[in-house]
């Protein structure tokens, strides 16, 4: 398995509609394994393939991660979704705070369906359905949006988005300064992560 680069806003791959997967084979399973490892390394709970530059309809989720003795995230309950489709959703919506590895350091309130039913192919290519509510419903909708080129910041008001993008620019400036200092103090890039 390998840790891949996570593409960040405003990379154009994040705006693209991803294509359907034709077949779940070993190459795709390798991609899903790498996505999972990348997600653990970046301390996220979900990751969609466009976020690692692959414009295909694949996503991974694990919000029951555990920590090993070195404080690294390890597998809890990984879920794999290939070609996921919402086939039903509740009328009720819920509001919750979301963040995204492609929009680092930021969060905002987003409205989502409270419950959804999703049809997808699993890690072995078998067709499955899940009735998702609570956190799974929200994470799934967030990740499925990535497959259609939509970020959660596209679902908030223009005013809030502009404020958030200003904060993102500031966050990146501060990170650059931190990295610059660390070049002279610490050789380990892992230590730079907050
Ligand atoms: Ni995201």
mmCIF file of C-alpha atoms and ligand atoms in Angstrom:
data_model
loop_
_atom_site.group_PDB
_atom_site.id
_atom_site.type_symbol
_atom_site.label_atom_id
_atom_site.label_comp_id
_atom_site.label_asym_id
_atom_site.label_seq_id
_atom_site.Cartn_x
_atom_site.Cartn_y
_atom_site.Cartn_z
ATOM 1 C CA UNK A 1 0.000 0.000 0.000
ATOM 2 C CA UNK A 2 1.091 3.536 -0.597
ATOM 3 C CA UNK A 3 0.282 6.981 0.720
ATOM 4 C CA UNK A 4 -0.698 9.208 -2.209
ATOM 5 C CA UNK A 5 -0.816 12.962 -2.605
ATOM 6 C CA UNK A 6 -4.169 14.533 -1.715
ATOM 7 C CA UNK A 7 -5.180 17.131 -4.309
ATOM 8 C CA UNK A 8 -6.488 20.350 -2.865
ATOM 9 C CA UNK A 9 -8.826 23.145 -3.882
ATOM 10 C CA UNK A 10 -8.714 24.611 -6.554
ATOM 11 C CA UNK A 11 -7.175 21.676 -8.481
ATOM 12 C CA UNK A 12 -9.286 21.120 -11.645
ATOM 13 C CA UNK A 13 -9.635 17.346 -11.061
ATOM 14 C CA UNK A 14 -11.862 18.193 -8.072
ATOM 15 C CA UNK A 15 -14.339 19.947 -10.407
ATOM 16 C CA UNK A 16 -14.624 17.066 -12.875
ATOM 17 C CA UNK A 17 -17.456 14.546 -13.027
ATOM 18 C CA UNK A 18 -15.808 11.165 -12.428
ATOM 19 C CA UNK A 19 -16.471 8.217 -14.763
ATOM 20 C CA UNK A 20 -18.070 4.915 -13.804
ATOM 21 C CA UNK A 21 -15.852 1.941 -13.043
ATOM 22 C CA UNK A 22 -16.316 -0.883 -15.577
ATOM 23 C CA UNK A 23 -14.912 -3.701 -13.521
ATOM 24 C CA UNK A 24 -13.754 -4.250 -9.940
ATOM 25 C CA UNK A 25 -10.389 -5.934 -10.465
ATOM 26 C CA UNK A 26 -7.068 -6.183 -8.634
ATOM 27 C CA UNK A 27 -5.904 -2.819 -9.990
ATOM 28 C CA UNK A 28 -9.003 -1.148 -8.561
ATOM 29 C CA UNK A 29 -8.616 -2.972 -5.238
ATOM 30 C CA UNK A 30 -5.015 -1.710 -5.093
ATOM 31 C CA UNK A 31 -6.322 1.826 -5.692
ATOM 32 C CA UNK A 32 -8.858 1.394 -2.863
ATOM 33 C CA UNK A 33 -6.144 0.063 -0.508
ATOM 34 C CA UNK A 34 -3.934 3.055 -1.333
ATOM 35 C CA UNK A 35 -6.839 5.447 -0.834
ATOM 36 C CA UNK A 36 -7.517 3.955 2.581
ATOM 37 C CA UNK A 37 -3.896 4.278 3.642
ATOM 38 C CA UNK A 38 -3.767 7.847 2.320
ATOM 39 C CA UNK A 39 -6.927 8.653 4.273
ATOM 40 C CA UNK A 40 -5.526 7.242 7.548
ATOM 41 C CA UNK A 41 -2.263 9.094 7.010
ATOM 42 C CA UNK A 42 -4.101 12.381 6.437
ATOM 43 C CA UNK A 43 -6.414 11.670 9.408
ATOM 44 C CA UNK A 44 -9.636 11.812 7.397
ATOM 45 C CA UNK A 45 -12.808 9.702 7.665
ATOM 46 C CA UNK A 46 -13.616 9.575 3.947
ATOM 47 C CA UNK A 47 -11.772 9.923 0.656
ATOM 48 C CA UNK A 48 -12.990 9.969 -2.945
ATOM 49 C CA UNK A 49 -10.778 8.976 -5.885
ATOM 50 C CA UNK A 50 -10.748 12.474 -7.491
ATOM 51 C CA UNK A 51 -8.987 13.689 -4.338
ATOM 52 C CA UNK A 52 -5.963 11.608 -5.294
ATOM 53 C CA UNK A 53 -6.226 12.682 -8.920
ATOM 54 C CA UNK A 54 -8.166 9.653 -10.233
ATOM 55 C CA UNK A 55 -11.414 10.699 -11.864
ATOM 56 C CA UNK A 56 -13.326 7.457 -11.226
ATOM 57 C CA UNK A 57 -16.430 6.746 -9.126
ATOM 58 C CA UNK A 58 -14.799 5.169 -6.084
ATOM 59 C CA UNK A 59 -14.743 6.200 -2.443
ATOM 60 C CA UNK A 60 -13.627 4.819 0.888
ATOM 61 C CA UNK A 61 -14.945 5.573 4.371
ATOM 62 C CA UNK A 62 -13.793 4.608 7.862
ATOM 63 C CA UNK A 63 -14.891 6.628 10.873
ATOM 64 C CA UNK A 64 -14.163 3.887 13.369
ATOM 65 C CA UNK A 65 -10.390 4.105 13.006
ATOM 66 C CA UNK A 66 -8.154 3.118 15.850
ATOM 67 C CA UNK A 67 -4.697 4.239 16.854
ATOM 68 C CA UNK A 68 -1.601 2.084 17.146
ATOM 69 C CA UNK A 69 0.992 2.544 19.905
ATOM 70 C CA UNK A 70 2.737 5.261 17.858
ATOM 71 C CA UNK A 71 -0.437 7.294 17.500
ATOM 72 C CA UNK A 72 -0.899 6.370 13.828
ATOM 73 C CA UNK A 73 -4.393 5.696 12.510
ATOM 74 C CA UNK A 74 -5.155 2.102 11.620
ATOM 75 C CA UNK A 75 -8.092 0.197 10.160
ATOM 76 C CA UNK A 76 -11.313 0.211 12.160
ATOM 77 C CA UNK A 77 -14.242 -0.567 9.901
ATOM 78 C CA UNK A 78 -13.279 0.326 6.315
ATOM 79 C CA UNK A 79 -16.093 0.605 3.755
ATOM 80 C CA UNK A 80 -15.567 0.662 0.001
ATOM 81 C CA UNK A 81 -18.084 2.080 -2.491
ATOM 82 C CA UNK A 82 -17.726 1.647 -6.257
ATOM 83 C CA UNK A 83 -20.215 3.428 -8.581
ATOM 84 C CA UNK A 84 -22.416 4.497 -5.630
ATOM 85 C CA UNK A 85 -25.870 5.838 -6.467
ATOM 86 C CA UNK A 86 -28.532 7.357 -4.232
ATOM 87 C CA UNK A 87 -31.719 5.415 -5.021
ATOM 88 C CA UNK A 88 -33.844 6.953 -2.260
ATOM 89 C CA UNK A 89 -33.557 9.817 0.208
ATOM 90 C CA UNK A 90 -35.664 11.098 3.082
ATOM 91 C CA UNK A 91 -37.520 14.391 2.840
ATOM 92 C CA UNK A 92 -35.943 15.400 6.135
ATOM 93 C CA UNK A 93 -32.620 17.175 6.097
ATOM 94 C CA UNK A 94 -30.010 17.702 8.784
ATOM 95 C CA UNK A 95 -27.322 20.289 9.279
ATOM 96 C CA UNK A 96 -23.823 19.371 10.416
ATOM 97 C CA UNK A 97 -20.267 20.672 10.370
ATOM 98 C CA UNK A 98 -18.097 19.255 7.609
ATOM 99 C CA UNK A 99 -14.451 19.449 6.728
ATOM 100 C CA UNK A 100 -12.516 18.069 3.758
ATOM 101 C CA UNK A 101 -8.934 16.931 3.183
ATOM 102 C CA UNK A 102 -8.986 18.953 -0.056
ATOM 103 C CA UNK A 103 -9.870 22.141 1.851
ATOM 104 C CA UNK A 104 -7.400 21.814 4.730
ATOM 105 C CA UNK A 105 -7.990 23.310 8.133
ATOM 106 C CA UNK A 106 -11.528 24.563 7.411
ATOM 107 C CA UNK A 107 -15.047 23.592 8.448
ATOM 108 C CA UNK A 108 -18.581 24.781 7.686
ATOM 109 C CA UNK A 109 -22.213 23.830 8.305
ATOM 110 C CA UNK A 110 -23.764 21.946 5.408
ATOM 111 C CA UNK A 111 -27.322 20.689 4.884
ATOM 112 C CA UNK A 112 -27.755 17.027 3.845
ATOM 113 C CA UNK A 113 -30.524 14.436 3.589
ATOM 114 C CA UNK A 114 -31.019 12.735 6.927
ATOM 115 C CA UNK A 115 -31.295 9.257 5.395
ATOM 116 C CA UNK A 116 -30.317 7.821 2.035
ATOM 117 C CA UNK A 117 -30.407 4.441 0.377
ATOM 118 C CA UNK A 118 -27.334 3.789 -1.740
ATOM 119 C CA UNK A 119 -26.664 1.084 -4.299
ATOM 120 C CA UNK A 120 -23.017 0.318 -5.026
ATOM 121 C CA UNK A 121 -20.433 -2.362 -5.757
ATOM 122 C CA UNK A 122 -18.302 -3.527 -2.851
ATOM 123 C CA UNK A 123 -14.583 -4.421 -2.640
ATOM 124 C CA UNK A 124 -15.299 -7.738 -4.399
ATOM 125 C CA UNK A 125 -17.469 -6.195 -7.102
ATOM 126 C CA UNK A 126 -20.736 -7.503 -5.607
ATOM 127 C CA UNK A 127 -23.816 -5.306 -5.814
ATOM 128 C CA UNK A 128 -24.930 -4.045 -2.412
ATOM 129 C CA UNK A 129 -27.447 -1.664 -0.914
ATOM 130 C CA UNK A 130 -27.222 0.225 2.341
ATOM 131 C CA UNK A 131 -29.756 2.363 4.174
ATOM 132 C CA UNK A 132 -27.533 5.019 5.677
ATOM 133 C CA UNK A 133 -28.437 7.448 8.432
ATOM 134 C CA UNK A 134 -26.567 9.547 10.986
ATOM 135 C CA UNK A 135 -22.890 10.067 10.259
ATOM 136 C CA UNK A 136 -22.660 7.491 7.456
ATOM 137 C CA UNK A 137 -25.384 9.306 5.489
ATOM 138 C CA UNK A 138 -23.529 12.605 5.783
ATOM 139 C CA UNK A 139 -20.083 11.220 4.915
ATOM 140 C CA UNK A 140 -21.516 9.305 1.959
ATOM 141 C CA UNK A 141 -23.222 12.412 0.561
ATOM 142 C CA UNK A 142 -20.035 14.438 1.027
ATOM 143 C CA UNK A 143 -17.887 11.815 -0.745
ATOM 144 C CA UNK A 144 -20.435 11.177 -3.504
ATOM 145 C CA UNK A 145 -20.451 14.914 -4.207
ATOM 146 C CA UNK A 146 -16.706 14.625 -4.934
ATOM 147 C CA UNK A 147 -17.566 12.146 -7.716
ATOM 148 C CA UNK A 148 -19.706 14.854 -9.335
ATOM 149 C CA UNK A 149 -17.078 17.564 -8.986
ATOM 150 C CA UNK A 150 -18.806 19.209 -6.011
ATOM 151 C CA UNK A 151 -17.065 20.306 -2.811
ATOM 152 C CA UNK A 152 -18.935 21.069 0.402
ATOM 153 C CA UNK A 153 -17.937 24.715 -0.016
ATOM 154 C CA UNK A 154 -20.114 24.734 -3.165
ATOM 155 C CA UNK A 155 -23.108 24.031 -0.893
ATOM 156 C CA UNK A 156 -22.743 27.048 1.406
ATOM 157 C CA UNK A 157 -23.657 30.680 0.749
ATOM 158 C CA UNK A 158 -21.359 32.819 -1.359
ATOM 159 C CA UNK A 159 -20.660 35.044 1.632
ATOM 160 C CA UNK A 160 -19.624 32.093 3.818
ATOM 161 C CA UNK A 161 -17.586 30.578 0.988
ATOM 162 C CA UNK A 162 -15.651 33.795 0.430
ATOM 163 C CA UNK A 163 -14.877 34.035 4.134
ATOM 164 C CA UNK A 164 -13.794 30.405 4.230
ATOM 165 C CA UNK A 165 -11.525 30.807 1.199
ATOM 166 C CA UNK A 166 -9.830 33.790 2.848
ATOM 167 C CA UNK A 167 -9.206 31.680 5.940
ATOM 168 C CA UNK A 168 -7.877 28.873 3.723
ATOM 169 C CA UNK A 169 -5.366 31.236 2.107
ATOM 170 C CA UNK A 170 -4.242 32.389 5.555
ATOM 171 C CA UNK A 171 -3.974 28.784 6.782
ATOM 172 C CA UNK A 172 -1.748 27.922 3.826
ATOM 173 C CA UNK A 173 0.492 30.926 4.446
ATOM 174 C CA UNK A 174 0.956 29.852 8.067
ATOM 175 C CA UNK A 175 1.685 26.275 6.998
ATOM 176 C CA UNK A 176 4.337 27.516 4.593
ATOM 177 C CA UNK A 177 5.995 29.439 7.408
ATOM 178 C CA UNK A 178 5.850 26.401 9.697
ATOM 179 C CA UNK A 179 7.434 24.204 7.026
ATOM 180 C CA UNK A 180 10.115 26.795 6.412
ATOM 181 C CA UNK A 181 11.070 26.782 10.098
ATOM 182 C CA UNK A 182 10.964 23.001 10.265
ATOM 183 C CA UNK A 183 13.428 22.729 7.399
ATOM 184 C CA UNK A 184 16.006 23.977 9.862
ATOM 185 C CA UNK A 185 14.833 22.241 12.996
ATOM 186 C CA UNK A 186 13.431 18.830 12.130
ATOM 187 C CA UNK A 187 14.160 16.398 9.343
ATOM 188 C CA UNK A 188 10.913 14.456 9.744
ATOM 189 C CA UNK A 189 7.996 15.622 7.596
ATOM 190 C CA UNK A 190 5.572 13.592 9.740
ATOM 191 C CA UNK A 191 6.145 15.914 12.676
ATOM 192 C CA UNK A 192 4.832 18.847 10.709
ATOM 193 C CA UNK A 193 1.295 17.558 10.735
ATOM 194 C CA UNK A 194 -1.034 19.151 13.256
HETATM 195 NI NI1 LIG B 1 -14.026 15.950 0.967
#
